[in-house]
Coordinates of C-alpha atoms (C1' of nucleotides) in Angstrom, one line a residue:
Chain A
M1 CA 0.0 0.0 0.0
S2 CA 1.8 3.1 -1.2
R3 CA 1.9 5.9 1.4
V4 CA 1.5 9.1 -0.4
S5 CA 1.2 12.4 1.3
Y6 CA -1.2 14.9 -0.2
S7 CA -0.7 18.6 0.2
E8 CA -3.7 20.6 1.4
G9 CA -4.3 22.1 -2.0
M10 CA -5.1 18.9 -3.9
S11 CA -8.8 19.3 -3.3
L12 CA -9.6 21.2 -6.5
R13 CA -8.0 18.5 -8.6
I14 CA -9.9 15.9 -6.6
A15 CA -13.2 17.6 -7.1
L16 CA -12.6 17.9 -10.8
L17 CA -11.5 14.3 -11.1
G18 CA -14.7 13.3 -9.1
L19 CA -17.0 15.3 -11.4
L20 CA -15.3 13.8 -14.5
T21 CA -15.8 10.3 -13.1
A22 CA -19.4 10.9 -12.3
S23 CA -20.6 12.8 -15.3
G24 CA -18.2 11.6 -17.9
P25 CA -16.2 13.7 -20.3
A26 CA -16.8 17.5 -20.0
S27 CA -15.3 20.8 -20.8
G28 CA -13.9 23.3 -18.3
Y29 CA -17.1 25.4 -18.9
D30 CA -19.3 22.4 -18.1
L31 CA -17.3 21.6 -15.0
A32 CA -17.6 25.2 -13.8
K33 CA -21.4 25.0 -14.2
T34 CA -21.5 21.7 -12.5
F35 CA -19.5 23.2 -9.7
E36 CA -22.0 25.8 -9.1
T37 CA -25.0 23.5 -8.9
S38 CA -23.5 20.5 -7.1
V39 CA -20.1 20.7 -5.3
A40 CA -20.5 24.3 -4.5
H41 CA -21.9 23.5 -1.0
V42 CA -18.8 21.7 -0.3
W43 CA -16.0 23.3 -2.4
Q44 CA -16.0 26.5 -4.4
A45 CA -14.1 27.3 -7.5
G46 CA -14.6 29.7 -10.4
H47 CA -13.6 29.2 -14.0
S48 CA -10.5 31.3 -13.5
Q49 CA -9.2 28.6 -11.2
I50 CA -10.6 25.7 -13.1
Y51 CA -9.1 26.4 -16.6
P52 CA -5.5 26.6 -15.5
E53 CA -5.9 23.7 -13.1
L54 CA -7.2 21.5 -15.9
A55 CA -4.2 22.5 -18.0
K56 CA -1.8 21.5 -15.2
M57 CA -3.7 18.2 -14.7
A58 CA -3.4 17.5 -18.4
A59 CA 0.3 18.1 -18.2
D60 CA 0.5 15.7 -15.2
G61 CA -1.4 13.1 -17.1
L62 CA -4.5 13.0 -14.9
V63 CA -6.8 14.1 -17.6
A64 CA -6.6 14.3 -21.4
V65 CA -8.3 16.4 -24.1
E66 CA -10.6 13.9 -25.7
A67 CA -11.9 16.2 -28.4
E68 CA -12.3 19.8 -29.4
G69 CA -15.8 21.1 -30.1
P70 CA -17.3 24.2 -31.8
R71 CA -16.0 27.3 -30.2
G72 CA -12.6 26.2 -28.9
R73 CA -14.4 23.8 -26.6
K74 CA -12.0 21.3 -25.1
I75 CA -13.5 18.1 -23.8
Y76 CA -11.5 16.5 -21.0
T77 CA -11.6 12.9 -19.9
I78 CA -10.2 11.4 -16.8
T79 CA -7.2 9.0 -17.5
A80 CA -6.4 5.8 -15.7
E81 CA -3.8 7.6 -13.7
G82 CA -6.4 10.2 -12.8
S83 CA -8.8 7.6 -11.5
Q84 CA -6.0 6.0 -9.4
E85 CA -5.1 9.4 -7.9
L86 CA -8.8 10.0 -7.0
R87 CA -9.1 6.6 -5.4
R88 CA -5.9 7.1 -3.4
W89 CA -7.0 10.4 -2.1
M90 CA -10.4 9.1 -1.0
L91 CA -8.9 6.0 0.7
D92 CA -5.5 7.2 2.0
H93 CA -6.0 10.9 2.7
S94 CA -7.1 12.1 6.2
P95 CA -8.6 15.5 5.9
S96 CA -6.5 18.2 7.5
A97 CA -7.7 19.3 10.9
T98 CA -7.3 23.1 10.2
Y99 CA -10.7 24.6 10.7
R100 CA -11.6 28.2 10.2
S101 CA -14.9 30.0 10.4
E102 CA -16.1 33.5 11.1
E103 CA -19.2 32.2 12.8
S104 CA -17.1 30.3 15.3
L105 CA -15.0 33.3 15.8
Q106 CA -18.1 35.3 16.7
A107 CA -19.1 32.5 19.0
F108 CA -15.7 32.6 20.6
L109 CA -15.8 36.3 21.2
M110 CA -19.4 36.3 22.4
P111 CA -18.6 36.9 26.0
L112 CA -17.2 40.3 25.0
L113 CA -20.7 41.5 24.3
D114 CA -23.2 42.3 27.0
P115 CA -26.1 39.8 27.3
R116 CA -28.7 41.8 25.4
E117 CA -26.4 42.3 22.4
A118 CA -25.4 38.6 22.5
I119 CA -29.0 37.6 22.3
E120 CA -29.6 39.9 19.4
L121 CA -26.6 38.4 17.5
L122 CA -27.7 34.8 18.3
Q123 CA -31.2 35.6 17.1
R124 CA -29.9 36.8 13.8
M125 CA -27.9 33.6 13.5
K126 CA -30.9 31.5 14.4
V127 CA -33.0 33.0 11.6
H128 CA -30.1 32.6 9.1
Y129 CA -29.7 28.9 10.0
E130 CA -33.4 28.2 9.9
T131 CA -33.7 29.4 6.3
K132 CA -30.5 27.6 5.3
L133 CA -31.9 24.4 6.9
A134 CA -35.2 24.8 5.1
Q135 CA -33.4 25.2 1.7
M136 CA -31.3 22.2 2.3
E137 CA -34.2 20.1 3.3
E138 CA -36.1 21.1 0.3
L139 CA -33.2 20.2 -1.9
R140 CA -33.3 16.7 -0.4
R141 CA -37.1 16.5 -0.8
N142 CA -36.8 17.4 -4.5
H143 CA -34.2 14.7 -5.1
P144 CA -35.3 11.7 -3.2
A145 CA -33.2 9.4 -5.3
M146 CA -30.2 11.6 -6.0
R147 CA -28.1 8.9 -7.6
R148 CA -29.5 8.7 -11.1
K149 CA -28.2 6.1 -13.4
G150 CA -25.8 7.5 -16.0
E151 CA -25.8 11.0 -14.4
G152 CA -24.2 9.9 -11.2
W153 CA -26.0 12.4 -8.9
G154 CA -28.5 15.1 -9.0
H155 CA -27.7 18.3 -7.3
F156 CA -25.7 17.3 -4.4
G157 CA -24.0 14.1 -3.1
V158 CA -26.5 12.4 -0.8
Y159 CA -24.0 11.9 1.9
A160 CA -22.6 15.4 1.8
L161 CA -26.1 16.8 1.9
D162 CA -27.1 14.7 4.9
L163 CA -23.9 15.8 6.6
G164 CA -24.5 19.4 5.8
I165 CA -28.1 19.2 7.2
R166 CA -27.0 17.6 10.4
R167 CA -24.3 20.3 11.0
V168 CA -26.7 23.2 10.3
R169 CA -29.2 21.6 12.6
A170 CA -26.7 21.3 15.3
T171 CA -25.7 24.9 14.8
L172 CA -29.3 26.0 15.0
E173 CA -29.8 24.1 18.2
W174 CA -26.7 25.7 19.6
A175 CA -28.1 29.2 18.9
V176 CA -31.5 28.4 20.4
D177 CA -30.0 26.8 23.5
S178 CA -27.5 29.7 23.9
I179 CA -30.3 32.3 23.8
A180 CA -32.2 30.4 26.4
D181 CA -29.1 30.1 28.5
I182 CA -28.4 33.8 28.4
E183 CA -32.0 34.7 29.0
R184 CA -32.1 32.5 32.1
R185 CA -29.1 34.4 33.6
L186 CA -30.4 37.8 32.7
Chain B
M1 CA -25.8 53.2 12.8
S2 CA -22.9 53.2 10.4
R3 CA -23.1 50.5 7.8
V4 CA -19.6 49.3 7.2
S5 CA -18.8 46.4 4.9
Y6 CA -16.1 44.1 6.1
S7 CA -13.8 42.2 3.7
E8 CA -13.4 38.5 4.3
G9 CA -9.9 38.9 5.7
M10 CA -10.7 41.0 8.7
S11 CA -10.8 38.0 10.9
L12 CA -7.2 38.0 12.0
R13 CA -7.5 41.6 13.1
I14 CA -10.7 40.8 15.0
A15 CA -9.2 37.8 16.7
L16 CA -6.3 39.9 17.9
L17 CA -8.5 42.7 19.0
G18 CA -10.6 40.2 20.9
L19 CA -7.6 38.7 22.7
L20 CA -6.2 42.1 23.6
T21 CA -9.6 43.0 25.0
A22 CA -9.9 39.8 27.0
S23 CA -6.4 39.4 28.4
G24 CA -5.3 43.0 28.4
P25 CA -2.0 44.4 26.9
A26 CA 0.2 41.8 25.3
S27 CA 3.1 41.4 23.0
G28 CA 3.0 39.7 19.6
Y29 CA 4.8 36.8 21.1
D30 CA 2.1 36.5 23.9
L31 CA -0.7 36.7 21.4
A32 CA 0.9 34.0 19.2
K33 CA 1.0 31.7 22.3
T34 CA -2.5 32.6 23.3
F35 CA -3.6 31.8 19.7
E36 CA -2.3 28.3 20.0
T37 CA -4.0 27.5 23.3
S38 CA -7.3 29.3 22.8
V39 CA -8.5 30.6 19.5
A40 CA -6.7 27.9 17.6
H41 CA -9.8 25.7 17.4
V42 CA -11.6 28.5 15.7
W43 CA -8.9 30.5 13.9
Q44 CA -5.3 29.8 13.2
A45 CA -2.4 32.2 12.8
G46 CA 1.4 31.9 13.2
H47 CA 3.7 34.6 14.4
S48 CA 4.8 35.3 10.8
Q49 CA 1.3 36.5 10.2
I50 CA 0.7 38.2 13.6
Y51 CA 3.7 40.5 13.7
P52 CA 3.1 42.3 10.4
E53 CA -0.6 42.4 11.1
L54 CA 0.0 44.1 14.5
A55 CA 2.2 46.6 12.7
K56 CA -0.5 47.4 10.2
M57 CA -3.1 47.7 12.9
A58 CA -0.9 50.1 14.8
A59 CA -0.6 52.2 11.6
D60 CA -4.4 52.1 11.4
G61 CA -4.8 53.2 15.0
L62 CA -6.5 50.1 16.2
V63 CA -3.7 49.2 18.6
A64 CA -0.8 51.1 20.2
V65 CA 2.6 50.2 21.5
E66 CA 2.1 50.8 25.2
A67 CA 5.7 49.9 26.3
E68 CA 8.8 48.1 25.2
G69 CA 10.2 45.4 27.4
P70 CA 13.5 43.5 27.8
R71 CA 14.5 41.9 24.5
G72 CA 12.8 44.2 22.0
R73 CA 9.5 43.1 23.5
K74 CA 6.7 45.4 22.3
I75 CA 3.5 45.5 24.4
Y76 CA 0.4 46.3 22.4
T77 CA -2.9 47.8 23.8
I78 CA -6.2 48.1 22.1
T79 CA -7.3 51.6 21.4
A80 CA -10.8 53.1 21.6
E81 CA -10.9 52.9 17.9
G82 CA -9.9 49.3 18.0
S83 CA -12.7 48.5 20.5
Q84 CA -15.2 50.2 18.4
E85 CA -14.0 48.2 15.3
L86 CA -14.4 45.0 17.3
R87 CA -17.9 45.8 18.5
R88 CA -19.0 46.7 15.0
W89 CA -17.7 43.5 13.5
M90 CA -19.4 41.4 16.1
L91 CA -22.8 43.2 15.7
D92 CA -22.9 44.3 12.1
H93 CA -21.0 41.6 10.3
S94 CA -22.7 38.5 8.9
P95 CA -20.2 35.7 8.4
S96 CA -19.5 34.9 4.8
A97 CA -21.3 31.8 3.6
T98 CA -18.3 30.3 1.8
Y99 CA -17.7 26.9 3.3
R100 CA -14.9 24.6 2.4
S101 CA -13.9 21.2 3.9
E102 CA -12.0 18.2 2.8
E103 CA -14.2 16.0 4.9
S104 CA -17.3 17.2 3.1
L105 CA -15.6 16.7 -0.2
Q106 CA -14.9 13.1 0.7
A107 CA -18.5 12.7 1.8
F108 CA -19.6 14.2 -1.5
L109 CA -17.5 11.8 -3.5
M110 CA -18.4 8.8 -1.4
P111 CA -20.7 7.2 -4.0
L112 CA -17.7 6.7 -6.2
L113 CA -16.4 4.1 -3.8
D114 CA -17.8 0.6 -3.6
P115 CA -19.8 0.0 -0.4
R116 CA -17.0 -2.0 1.4
E117 CA -14.5 0.8 0.8
A118 CA -17.0 3.5 1.8
I119 CA -17.7 1.7 5.1
E120 CA -13.9 1.5 5.7
L121 CA -13.6 5.2 5.2
L122 CA -16.5 6.0 7.3
Q123 CA -15.2 3.8 10.1
R124 CA -11.9 5.7 10.1
M125 CA -13.8 9.0 10.2
K126 CA -15.9 7.7 13.1
V127 CA -12.8 6.8 15.2
H128 CA -11.4 10.2 14.4
Y129 CA -14.4 12.1 15.6
E130 CA -14.8 10.0 18.7
T131 CA -11.4 10.9 19.9
K132 CA -11.9 14.5 18.9
L133 CA -15.2 14.6 20.8
A134 CA -13.6 13.1 23.8
Q135 CA -10.8 15.7 23.8
M136 CA -13.3 18.5 23.5
E137 CA -15.5 17.2 26.3
E138 CA -12.5 16.8 28.6
L139 CA -11.5 20.4 27.8
R140 CA -15.0 21.5 28.9
R141 CA -14.8 19.3 32.1
N142 CA -11.5 20.8 33.1
H143 CA -12.8 24.3 32.7
P144 CA -16.3 24.3 34.1
A145 CA -16.2 28.1 34.7
M146 CA -14.2 29.1 31.7
R147 CA -14.5 32.8 32.2
R148 CA -12.0 33.6 34.9
K149 CA -11.9 37.1 36.3
G150 CA -8.9 39.0 35.1
E151 CA -7.9 36.3 32.7
G152 CA -10.9 36.6 30.5
W153 CA -11.3 32.9 29.6
G154 CA -9.5 29.7 30.1
H155 CA -8.7 27.6 27.1
F156 CA -11.6 28.2 24.8
G157 CA -14.6 30.4 24.6
V158 CA -17.5 28.6 26.2
Y159 CA -19.9 29.3 23.4
A160 CA -17.4 28.3 20.7
L161 CA -16.5 25.1 22.5
D162 CA -20.2 24.2 22.9
L163 CA -20.7 24.9 19.2
G164 CA -17.7 22.8 18.3
I165 CA -18.8 19.9 20.4
R166 CA -22.3 19.9 18.9
R167 CA -20.9 20.0 15.4
V168 CA -18.5 17.1 16.0
R169 CA -21.2 15.1 17.6
A170 CA -23.4 15.7 14.6
T171 CA -20.7 14.6 12.2
L172 CA -20.0 11.5 14.3
E173 CA -23.7 10.6 14.2
W174 CA -23.6 11.1 10.5
A175 CA -20.8 8.6 10.1
V176 CA -22.5 6.0 12.4
D177 CA -25.8 6.3 10.6
S178 CA -24.2 6.2 7.1
I179 CA -22.3 3.0 8.0
A180 CA -25.6 1.4 9.2
D181 CA -27.3 2.6 6.0
I182 CA -24.7 1.2 3.7
E183 CA -24.6 -2.1 5.6
R184 CA -28.3 -2.5 5.3
R185 CA -28.1 -2.2 1.6
L186 CA -25.2 -4.6 1.3
Chain C
dG1 C1' -27.0 43.3 -36.8
dT2 C1' -27.1 43.2 -32.1
dT3 C1' -27.8 40.8 -27.9
dG4 C1' -26.8 37.1 -25.0
dG5 C1' -24.9 32.9 -23.8
dC6 C1' -20.8 29.8 -24.9
dA7 C1' -16.0 29.3 -24.1
dT8 C1' -11.4 30.2 -22.7
dG9 C1' -8.0 32.4 -20.8
dT10 C1' -4.7 36.2 -18.0
dA11 C1' -3.3 39.6 -14.3
dA12 C1' -3.4 41.7 -9.9
dC13 C1' -4.1 41.1 -5.4
dC14 C1' -4.7 39.1 -0.8
dG15 C1' -4.4 35.9 3.0
dG16 C1' -2.1 31.9 4.9
dT17 C1' 1.9 28.5 5.2
dT18 C1' 6.7 27.3 5.4
dA19 C1' 11.1 28.4 5.8
dC20 C1' 14.8 31.5 6.6
dA21 C1' 17.3 34.6 9.6
dT22 C1' 18.8 37.1 13.7
dG23 C1' 19.8 38.4 18.2
dA24 C1' 18.9 38.9 23.4
dT25 C1' 18.3 36.7 27.8
dT26 C1' 17.8 33.0 31.0
dT27 C1' 18.8 28.4 32.5
dT28 C1' 21.8 24.6 33.2
Chain D
dA1 C1' 30.1 27.9 27.8
dA2 C1' 26.2 25.8 25.7
dA3 C1' 21.3 25.1 25.2
dA4 C1' 16.8 26.6 25.6
dT5 C1' 13.5 29.9 25.1
dC6 C1' 12.2 34.6 24.4
dA7 C1' 11.2 37.8 20.7
dT8 C1' 10.9 39.8 16.2
dG9 C1' 11.0 40.0 11.8
dT10 C1' 11.4 38.8 6.2
dA11 C1' 10.9 36.1 1.8
dA12 C1' 9.1 32.7 -1.2
dC13 C1' 5.3 30.4 -2.4
dC14 C1' 0.6 28.8 -3.1
dG15 C1' -4.4 28.8 -3.4
dG16 C1' -8.5 31.6 -4.0
dT17 C1' -11.0 36.0 -5.5
dT18 C1' -12.0 39.7 -8.5
dA19 C1' -11.6 41.9 -12.6
dC20 C1' -10.0 42.3 -17.1
dA21 C1' -10.0 40.7 -21.9
dT22 C1' -11.2 38.2 -26.1
dG23 C1' -13.7 35.8 -29.5
dC24 C1' -17.3 32.5 -31.4
dC25 C1' -21.8 31.2 -32.4
dA26 C1' -27.0 31.1 -32.1
dA27 C1' -31.2 33.5 -31.6
dC28 C1' -34.1 37.3 -32.3

DNA sequence: GTTGGCATGTAACCGGTTACATGATTTT
DNA sequence: AAAATCATGTAACCGGTTACATGCCAAC
């Protein structure tokens, strides 16, 4: 079992390899669109990042230009080497522990506010997460069988969506309980 | 009420202003240490980032060099302007929605693996989150009253720690349930 | 023929990471 | 005298964001 260490910044490559595996050959333009509607909840990238990355990946033999379409359209396919790379990352790579979020920073600094202000802030957060949760749950409702044959998946990986919903729900509960906690001490 | 828009990258400034508020005047060195033991779970920064940032903040009038100690040690204090900035960020700033995590990307790409492999991956994740959860819960047990007078807080903001625990727990439950789900379909 | 979507790229900038570099003071 | 730790900085690099720039093709 070959121990390979992956640098943090492999993830864009991996996401692209994943999409190419799931939806078959596609152009950079296609991939950018797919990014917006599927992986976006989990990883973001614009075309200005995707085009050069695909070029580098082609140079590294992970993808290949299968054909060239009408207006300079280049269709990329994943190579055997690319598939191998993707599999290795999925199986061997432990996600880096570095975590960063503005919400958590606000949570951390919460004691600096006086109780009334903290409650106000938490209430805004609560509303935000409620709408977010509703959106995600609707997304799931609209795609009960998200793995379509041929297509690979609908709008969002089932597992990732489930994970996302659980996390948002946990955050929402945190906000609600924190409000109650602060009000009790008021 | 002055509407100010904050760029994404204000957070390091805010974290530093927060620490200076909570623990009083401190040097860049001190702040770097405090970062490791407190904010680290929520925001990371090394000294190579902190020193230049403090210099810029001083130039912007958010902090001031209060005194110079033994070996070139510079002690920074937060200014009135700095406090105001911090308050504004806490109250007016809605955290950016951009979310990015390698774990979620693995979750997203999970369907690419065959069931056995997916279970293996999920089991590794499960173990990882169990230990992480245990560590966080111990941290909370050791600091039941985390806001100490004078010091500001112990090792971790109470609210942020609570939020972190809830999220890890949610992730753990996701892993457990996903394993069960896949096994049922096997 | 003009508008709008398809399609690809480059450049400037910014924040974060790693590594390099230096020197003063305290401890052993 | 040597080692450890205090203390501050700089430089190179890399990934991500925003904005700039160009040209093709289809539809109206």
